[in-house]
Short mmCIF file of C-alpha atoms in Angstrom, two decimals:
data_model
loop_
_atom_site.label_atom_id
_atom_site.label_comp_id
_atom_site.label_asym_id
_atom_site.label_seq_id
_atom_site.Cartn_x
_atom_site.Cartn_y
_atom_site.Cartn_z
CA MET A 1 4.20 -8.36 22.68
CA ALA A 2 0.79 -9.02 21.19
CA ARG A 3 -0.01 -12.67 20.90
CA THR A 4 -0.63 -14.17 17.51
CA ILE A 5 -4.16 -15.47 16.91
CA ARG A 6 -4.81 -17.67 13.94
CA ASN A 7 -7.95 -17.94 11.83
CA LYS A 8 -9.37 -14.54 12.68
CA PRO A 9 -12.62 -13.39 11.11
CA SER A 10 -14.07 -10.22 12.60
CA LEU A 11 -17.57 -8.86 12.95
CA THR A 12 -18.45 -6.03 10.62
CA ARG A 13 -22.13 -6.11 9.56
CA PHE A 14 -23.29 -5.64 6.00
CA LEU A 15 -24.98 -2.40 4.94
CA SER A 16 -25.93 -3.14 1.36
CA SER A 17 -28.86 -0.84 0.61
CA PRO A 18 -29.02 0.18 -3.05
CA ILE A 19 -27.70 3.69 -3.64
CA PRO A 20 -28.35 5.92 -6.64
CA PHE A 21 -24.82 7.02 -7.45
CA LEU A 22 -22.75 3.95 -6.65
CA ARG A 23 -20.00 3.10 -9.09
CA ARG A 24 -18.24 -0.23 -8.70
CA ILE A 25 -14.81 0.09 -10.24
CA SER A 26 -13.06 -2.82 -11.92
CA THR A 27 -9.42 -3.40 -11.11
CA SER A 28 -8.67 -4.80 -14.56
CA ARG A 29 -6.68 -1.73 -15.66
CA SER A 30 -4.44 -1.74 -12.60
CA PRO A 31 -4.37 -5.31 -11.33
CA GLN A 32 -2.05 -4.48 -8.42
CA THR A 33 -4.14 -1.70 -6.90
CA LEU A 34 -7.03 -1.99 -4.50
CA ALA A 35 -10.61 -2.63 -5.53
CA PHE A 36 -12.99 0.17 -4.61
CA GLU A 37 -16.42 1.69 -5.14
CA GLU A 38 -17.41 5.33 -5.50
CA VAL A 39 -20.39 7.01 -3.91
CA ARG A 40 -21.05 10.44 -5.44
CA SER A 41 -23.26 13.18 -4.12
CA SER A 42 -24.56 13.73 -7.66
CA SER A 43 -24.77 11.80 -10.90
CA THR A 44 -22.38 14.11 -12.73
CA ASP A 45 -19.23 12.72 -14.33
CA ARG A 46 -17.21 15.88 -13.72
CA THR A 47 -14.20 15.75 -11.43
CA PRO A 48 -15.45 16.00 -7.84
CA ASP A 49 -14.57 19.03 -5.77
CA PHE A 50 -13.74 16.94 -2.70
CA THR A 51 -12.82 13.31 -2.01
CA ALA A 52 -13.09 11.25 1.15
CA PHE A 53 -11.56 7.78 1.52
CA VAL A 54 -13.37 5.28 3.74
CA LEU A 55 -11.36 2.41 5.26
CA HIS A 56 -13.23 -0.53 6.79
CA GLY A 57 -12.32 -2.73 9.74
CA LEU A 58 -10.85 -6.22 10.01
CA LEU A 59 -12.47 -8.71 7.61
CA GLY A 60 -14.94 -6.10 6.43
CA SER A 61 -15.11 -4.45 3.03
CA GLY A 62 -16.01 -1.12 1.50
CA ARG A 63 -19.62 -2.16 1.03
CA ASN A 64 -20.10 -2.15 4.80
CA TRP A 65 -20.08 1.66 4.55
CA ARG A 66 -22.38 2.13 1.55
CA SER A 67 -25.42 3.20 3.53
CA PHE A 68 -23.52 5.68 5.66
CA ALA A 69 -21.68 7.10 2.62
CA ARG A 70 -24.99 7.39 0.81
CA THR A 71 -26.22 9.66 3.61
CA LEU A 72 -23.00 11.56 4.24
CA ALA A 73 -22.19 12.55 0.64
CA PRO A 74 -25.45 14.39 -0.14
CA SER A 75 -25.54 15.99 3.31
CA LEU A 76 -22.14 17.56 2.58
CA SER A 77 -23.30 18.84 -0.78
CA ASN A 78 -26.49 20.20 0.76
CA SER A 79 -24.36 22.23 3.18
CA SER A 80 -22.52 23.73 0.22
CA PRO A 81 -24.67 23.29 -2.92
CA SER A 82 -21.80 24.13 -5.26
CA SER A 83 -19.61 21.29 -3.94
CA ASP A 84 -19.60 17.74 -5.27
CA TRP A 85 -18.27 14.99 -3.00
CA ARG A 86 -16.87 11.59 -3.87
CA MET A 87 -16.66 8.84 -1.26
CA VAL A 88 -14.15 6.12 -2.15
CA LEU A 89 -15.05 2.89 -0.36
CA VAL A 90 -11.86 0.87 -0.38
CA ASP A 91 -11.46 -2.89 -0.07
CA MET A 92 -8.15 -3.16 1.76
CA ARG A 93 -5.61 -5.87 0.98
CA ASN A 94 -6.76 -9.39 1.91
CA HIS A 95 -10.36 -8.14 2.13
CA GLY A 96 -13.39 -8.01 -0.14
CA ARG A 97 -12.61 -7.92 -3.85
CA SER A 98 -9.00 -7.02 -3.09
CA ALA A 99 -8.44 -10.43 -1.50
CA ASP A 100 -7.90 -12.02 -4.92
CA ILE A 101 -5.68 -9.28 -6.35
CA GLU A 102 -2.15 -10.40 -7.10
CA GLY A 103 0.77 -8.10 -6.41
CA LEU A 104 -0.23 -6.88 -2.94
CA SER A 105 2.85 -8.50 -1.46
CA PRO A 106 3.67 -9.10 2.20
CA PRO A 107 4.38 -8.05 4.81
CA HIS A 108 0.68 -7.55 5.45
CA ASP A 109 0.96 -4.73 7.96
CA MET A 110 -0.36 -1.24 8.57
CA ALA A 111 2.46 0.37 6.57
CA ASN A 112 1.76 -1.59 3.41
CA ALA A 113 -2.01 -1.31 3.84
CA ALA A 114 -1.62 2.47 3.93
CA LYS A 115 0.77 2.45 0.99
CA ASP A 116 -1.88 0.56 -1.01
CA VAL A 117 -4.14 3.60 -0.58
CA ALA A 118 -1.41 5.92 -1.84
CA ASP A 119 -0.75 3.60 -4.79
CA LEU A 120 -4.46 3.68 -5.64
CA VAL A 121 -4.45 7.49 -5.71
CA ASN A 122 -1.46 7.51 -8.06
CA ALA A 123 -2.79 4.72 -10.29
CA GLN A 124 -6.12 6.50 -10.77
CA GLY A 125 -4.51 9.90 -11.30
CA TRP A 126 -6.63 11.47 -8.56
CA ALA A 127 -5.92 14.43 -6.37
CA TRP A 128 -4.98 13.36 -2.85
CA PRO A 129 -8.00 12.87 -0.57
CA ASP A 130 -9.29 15.78 1.46
CA VAL A 131 -10.63 13.48 4.16
CA VAL A 132 -9.65 9.99 5.29
CA LEU A 133 -11.86 8.12 7.73
CA GLY A 134 -11.17 4.68 9.10
CA HIS A 135 -13.10 2.37 11.40
CA SER A 136 -11.42 -0.03 13.84
CA MET A 137 -8.38 -1.49 12.05
CA GLY A 138 -9.06 0.94 9.21
CA GLY A 139 -8.53 3.74 11.73
CA LYS A 140 -4.94 2.68 12.23
CA VAL A 141 -4.41 2.34 8.49
CA ALA A 142 -5.67 5.93 8.21
CA LEU A 143 -3.22 7.03 10.91
CA GLN A 144 -0.38 5.27 9.14
CA PHE A 145 -1.38 6.87 5.84
CA THR A 146 -1.18 10.32 7.44
CA GLU A 147 2.11 9.59 9.18
CA SER A 148 3.72 8.26 5.99
CA CYS A 149 2.37 11.18 3.99
CA ALA A 150 3.83 13.67 6.45
CA ARG A 151 7.16 11.87 6.39
CA GLY A 152 7.38 12.05 2.60
CA ASP A 153 7.17 8.30 2.03
CA TYR A 154 4.77 8.74 -0.89
CA GLY A 155 6.84 11.30 -2.77
CA GLU A 156 6.87 15.08 -3.07
CA SER A 157 3.48 15.21 -4.79
CA ALA A 158 1.65 13.60 -1.87
CA GLN A 159 -0.55 15.93 0.16
CA LEU A 160 -1.84 15.43 3.68
CA PRO A 161 -5.58 15.04 4.15
CA LYS A 162 -7.19 18.10 5.66
CA GLN A 163 -9.14 15.92 8.08
CA LEU A 164 -8.51 12.48 9.56
CA TRP A 165 -11.33 10.63 11.32
CA VAL A 166 -10.47 7.62 13.49
CA LEU A 167 -13.64 5.76 14.44
CA ASP A 168 -13.51 3.63 17.60
CA SER A 169 -9.90 2.60 17.06
CA VAL A 170 -7.42 2.65 19.95
CA PRO A 171 -4.40 4.62 18.66
CA GLY A 172 -1.71 2.86 20.69
CA LYS A 173 -0.63 -0.72 21.17
CA VAL A 174 -3.41 -3.09 22.19
CA ASN A 175 -2.60 -5.03 25.34
CA PRO A 176 -3.84 -8.59 24.71
CA GLU A 177 -4.14 -9.33 28.42
CA ARG A 178 -6.18 -6.26 29.30
CA ASN A 179 -8.34 -6.55 26.19
CA SER A 180 -8.87 -10.32 26.24
CA ASP A 181 -12.60 -10.03 26.97
CA GLY A 182 -13.39 -8.02 23.84
CA GLU A 183 -16.00 -9.24 21.39
CA VAL A 184 -13.54 -9.51 18.53
CA GLU A 185 -11.12 -11.63 20.52
CA LYS A 186 -13.87 -13.99 21.66
CA VAL A 187 -15.07 -14.51 18.11
CA LEU A 188 -11.57 -15.04 16.75
CA GLN A 189 -10.72 -17.56 19.42
CA THR A 190 -14.00 -19.40 18.88
CA LEU A 191 -13.52 -19.58 15.13
CA GLN A 192 -10.30 -21.46 15.74
CA THR A 193 -12.44 -24.32 17.04
CA LEU A 194 -14.63 -24.56 13.94
CA PRO A 195 -14.21 -27.66 11.79
CA LYS A 196 -11.44 -27.18 9.27
CA SER A 197 -13.89 -28.08 6.52
CA ILE A 198 -17.55 -27.11 6.50
CA PRO A 199 -19.87 -30.10 5.86
CA SER A 200 -19.46 -31.18 2.25
CA ARG A 201 -22.17 -31.34 -0.38
CA ARG A 202 -22.50 -35.11 0.00
CA ASN A 203 -24.02 -34.43 3.43
CA TYR A 204 -26.96 -32.54 1.94
CA ARG A 205 -30.35 -34.12 1.49
CA PRO A 206 -30.73 -35.60 -2.02
CA GLY A 207 -32.73 -33.46 -4.42
CA LEU A 208 -31.72 -30.04 -3.14
CA PHE A 209 -31.11 -27.36 -5.76
CA GLU A 210 -27.73 -25.61 -5.77
CA ALA A 211 -29.16 -22.47 -4.16
CA GLU A 212 -30.74 -24.57 -1.42
CA LYS A 213 -27.41 -26.29 -0.79
CA ASP A 214 -25.68 -22.96 -0.40
CA ALA A 215 -28.39 -21.75 1.97
CA TRP A 216 -28.15 -24.98 3.97
CA LEU A 217 -24.42 -24.52 4.39
CA THR A 218 -24.81 -20.98 5.69
CA LEU A 219 -27.57 -22.06 8.04
CA TRP A 220 -25.35 -24.82 9.40
CA LEU A 221 -22.60 -22.33 10.24
CA VAL A 222 -25.04 -19.82 11.74
CA ASP A 223 -26.63 -22.52 13.89
CA HIS A 224 -23.21 -23.74 14.98
CA MET A 225 -22.20 -20.24 16.14
CA ILE A 226 -25.48 -19.65 17.96
CA LYS A 227 -25.01 -22.91 19.85
CA LEU A 228 -21.62 -21.61 20.95
CA GLY A 229 -23.33 -18.62 22.56
CA PHE A 230 -23.08 -15.87 19.96
CA SER A 231 -25.97 -13.66 18.91
CA LYS A 232 -28.04 -14.46 15.86
CA SER A 233 -27.02 -11.25 14.07
CA LEU A 234 -23.33 -11.86 14.65
CA SER A 235 -23.64 -15.50 13.63
CA GLU A 236 -25.44 -14.51 10.44
CA TRP A 237 -22.66 -12.06 9.61
CA ILE A 238 -20.08 -14.80 10.03
CA GLY A 239 -22.15 -17.05 7.75
CA SER A 240 -22.34 -14.31 5.13
CA ASN A 241 -18.57 -14.47 4.76
CA LEU A 242 -18.73 -17.87 3.08
CA LYS A 243 -18.22 -18.09 -0.65
CA LYS A 244 -18.02 -20.94 -3.13
CA SER A 245 -14.65 -21.90 -4.56
CA GLY A 246 -15.24 -24.79 -6.95
CA GLU A 247 -16.75 -27.60 -4.91
CA HIS A 248 -15.53 -26.16 -1.64
CA GLU A 249 -16.64 -23.36 0.64
CA THR A 250 -14.09 -20.78 1.76
CA TRP A 251 -14.01 -17.46 3.57
CA ALA A 252 -14.48 -14.31 1.50
CA PHE A 253 -11.11 -12.99 2.58
CA ASN A 254 -7.46 -14.00 2.62
CA LEU A 255 -7.31 -15.40 6.12
CA GLU A 256 -3.56 -15.64 6.58
CA GLY A 257 -2.98 -12.10 5.33
CA ALA A 258 -5.76 -10.75 7.51
CA VAL A 259 -4.19 -12.47 10.51
CA ASP A 260 -0.94 -10.62 9.85
CA MET A 261 -2.80 -7.33 9.56
CA PHE A 262 -4.58 -7.94 12.85
CA ASN A 263 -1.29 -8.55 14.64
CA SER A 264 0.23 -5.43 13.08
CA TYR A 265 -2.85 -3.47 14.18
CA ARG A 266 -2.27 -4.56 17.76
CA GLU A 267 1.43 -3.77 17.76
CA THR A 268 1.49 -0.32 16.14
CA ASP A 269 1.49 2.92 18.12
CA TYR A 270 0.36 6.31 16.78
CA TRP A 271 0.33 8.37 19.98
CA PRO A 272 3.19 10.56 18.72
CA LEU A 273 1.07 11.55 15.71
CA LEU A 274 -1.84 12.53 17.97
CA GLU A 275 0.48 14.46 20.27
CA HIS A 276 1.88 16.45 17.34
CA PRO A 277 -0.59 16.51 14.43
CA PRO A 278 0.89 17.90 11.20
CA LYS A 279 0.23 21.57 10.63
CA GLY A 280 -2.84 22.34 8.55
CA MET A 281 -4.87 19.24 9.38
CA GLU A 282 -7.43 18.11 11.93
CA VAL A 283 -7.30 14.71 13.61
CA SER A 284 -10.55 13.60 15.24
CA ILE A 285 -11.17 10.43 17.22
CA VAL A 286 -14.71 9.17 17.73
CA ARG A 287 -15.10 6.88 20.72
CA ALA A 288 -18.28 4.82 20.92
CA GLU A 289 -19.88 5.25 24.34
CA ASN A 290 -20.56 1.54 24.87
CA SER A 291 -17.48 0.17 23.12
CA ASP A 292 -15.37 -2.40 24.96
CA ARG A 293 -12.14 -1.20 23.30
CA TRP A 294 -11.24 1.62 25.67
CA ASP A 295 -9.29 1.48 28.94
CA THR A 296 -9.71 4.33 31.41
CA ASP A 297 -6.10 5.46 31.08
CA VAL A 298 -6.42 5.67 27.28
CA ILE A 299 -9.60 7.77 27.58
CA GLN A 300 -7.90 10.12 30.03
CA ARG A 301 -4.88 10.47 27.77
CA LEU A 302 -7.07 11.36 24.80
CA GLU A 303 -9.02 13.94 26.79
CA SER A 304 -5.81 15.48 28.07
CA LEU A 305 -4.52 15.85 24.51
CA ALA A 306 -7.79 17.36 23.33
CA ASN A 307 -7.83 19.94 26.14
CA ARG A 308 -4.25 21.12 25.89
CA ARG A 309 -3.24 24.36 24.23
CA VAL A 310 -1.53 24.11 20.86
CA ASP A 311 0.26 26.73 18.83
CA GLU A 312 -0.04 27.39 15.12
CA SER A 313 2.92 25.17 14.31
CA GLU A 314 0.78 22.04 14.74
CA GLY A 315 -2.57 20.76 13.61
CA LYS A 316 -5.73 20.32 15.65
CA PHE A 317 -6.87 17.31 17.67
CA SER A 318 -10.32 16.53 19.06
CA VAL A 319 -12.20 13.68 20.69
CA HIS A 320 -15.91 12.96 20.31
CA VAL A 321 -18.08 10.46 22.17
CA LEU A 322 -20.81 8.77 20.13
CA PRO A 323 -23.73 8.01 22.47
CA ASN A 324 -25.87 4.89 22.33
CA SER A 325 -23.32 2.99 20.27
CA GLY A 326 -21.05 0.02 20.58
CA HIS A 327 -18.06 -0.59 18.35
CA TRP A 328 -20.15 -0.80 15.16
CA VAL A 329 -20.70 2.95 15.00
CA HIS A 330 -22.18 3.07 11.49
CA VAL A 331 -24.78 0.47 12.47
CA ASP A 332 -25.56 1.30 16.09
CA ASN A 333 -25.98 5.06 15.73
CA PRO A 334 -25.42 6.26 12.15
CA LYS A 335 -27.50 9.39 12.72
CA GLY A 336 -25.41 10.39 15.70
CA LEU A 337 -22.20 9.71 13.80
CA LEU A 338 -23.43 11.85 10.93
CA GLU A 339 -24.25 14.70 13.32
CA ILE A 340 -20.69 14.61 14.67
CA MET A 341 -18.89 14.34 11.35
CA ALA A 342 -20.93 16.16 8.71
CA PRO A 343 -20.65 19.77 10.03
CA ARG A 344 -16.88 19.54 10.43
CA ILE A 345 -16.30 17.91 7.06
CA ALA A 346 -18.66 20.36 5.35
CA SER A 347 -16.56 23.24 6.72
CA LEU A 348 -13.87 22.29 4.18
CA ALA A 349 -16.06 23.51 1.30
#
């Protein structure tokens, strides 16, 4: 059984470049559905021809994928000039702007995280997504979404995505003993040792402006993490997850709920779905070449599945290796990731 780790921030880096056709959508009309942003391949307001959902990793948010979506969407339209693509960058429960949404009740697991996506589709009155891609924990949410869709959990109107992309996410249970040296685990365990309260404002030098106080607080946390042996970039990402809540500083996520999601991520197993993909869809796993997530036996099992013969009663399955990349595929080698994904997704048009 996977061990429970408390106080678990993860490591996704921010990609917040301005994009021309970004629409941030308010959740005021449907307070119990996920917050999200849209990236469109054009500025038109007409109903898009195709939709892709993008699901981030643990303690990330949809904005982590803005830059990649900004590149992917127009490249798909360029491949088929008559097609208009919409990328929906979701903030999953307990994360980003969805962390403060009431009504996303526990249990905080992969099943409910996937159901949130289905509820968002229904609440917005959209057609079901043509493509779902998920990174890290988001990869397992994407797998669960597909499995539940195929099982009929979302009703008769639900339609399977034509393509599912699982980005550097191990599909089976994660063995905590064999994966104890991973970067995520080290960070999570270290964060347990942080002071329960970040230095209060009374510890600041007199005369600092509010903005300077906020910057000082972030710098304190970054410096603290660097002293513990973490890289500057990773430490800065951790510091960026601080937000003001009255006179206190808190994390920009629902920590307890995210902890539950992390444990569910470790304990769920989607090998049966990969072994028998639903008819009419393609399931693709992208494994980062330098990622620390993959055991040799898992890699061999994936390759065996990809090389086997399948009949027309089942869908397709493929494995791709992203060179020159660690776990953060959209940061380490976004061009390479685009070269793997774009031609296959564009073939849907």
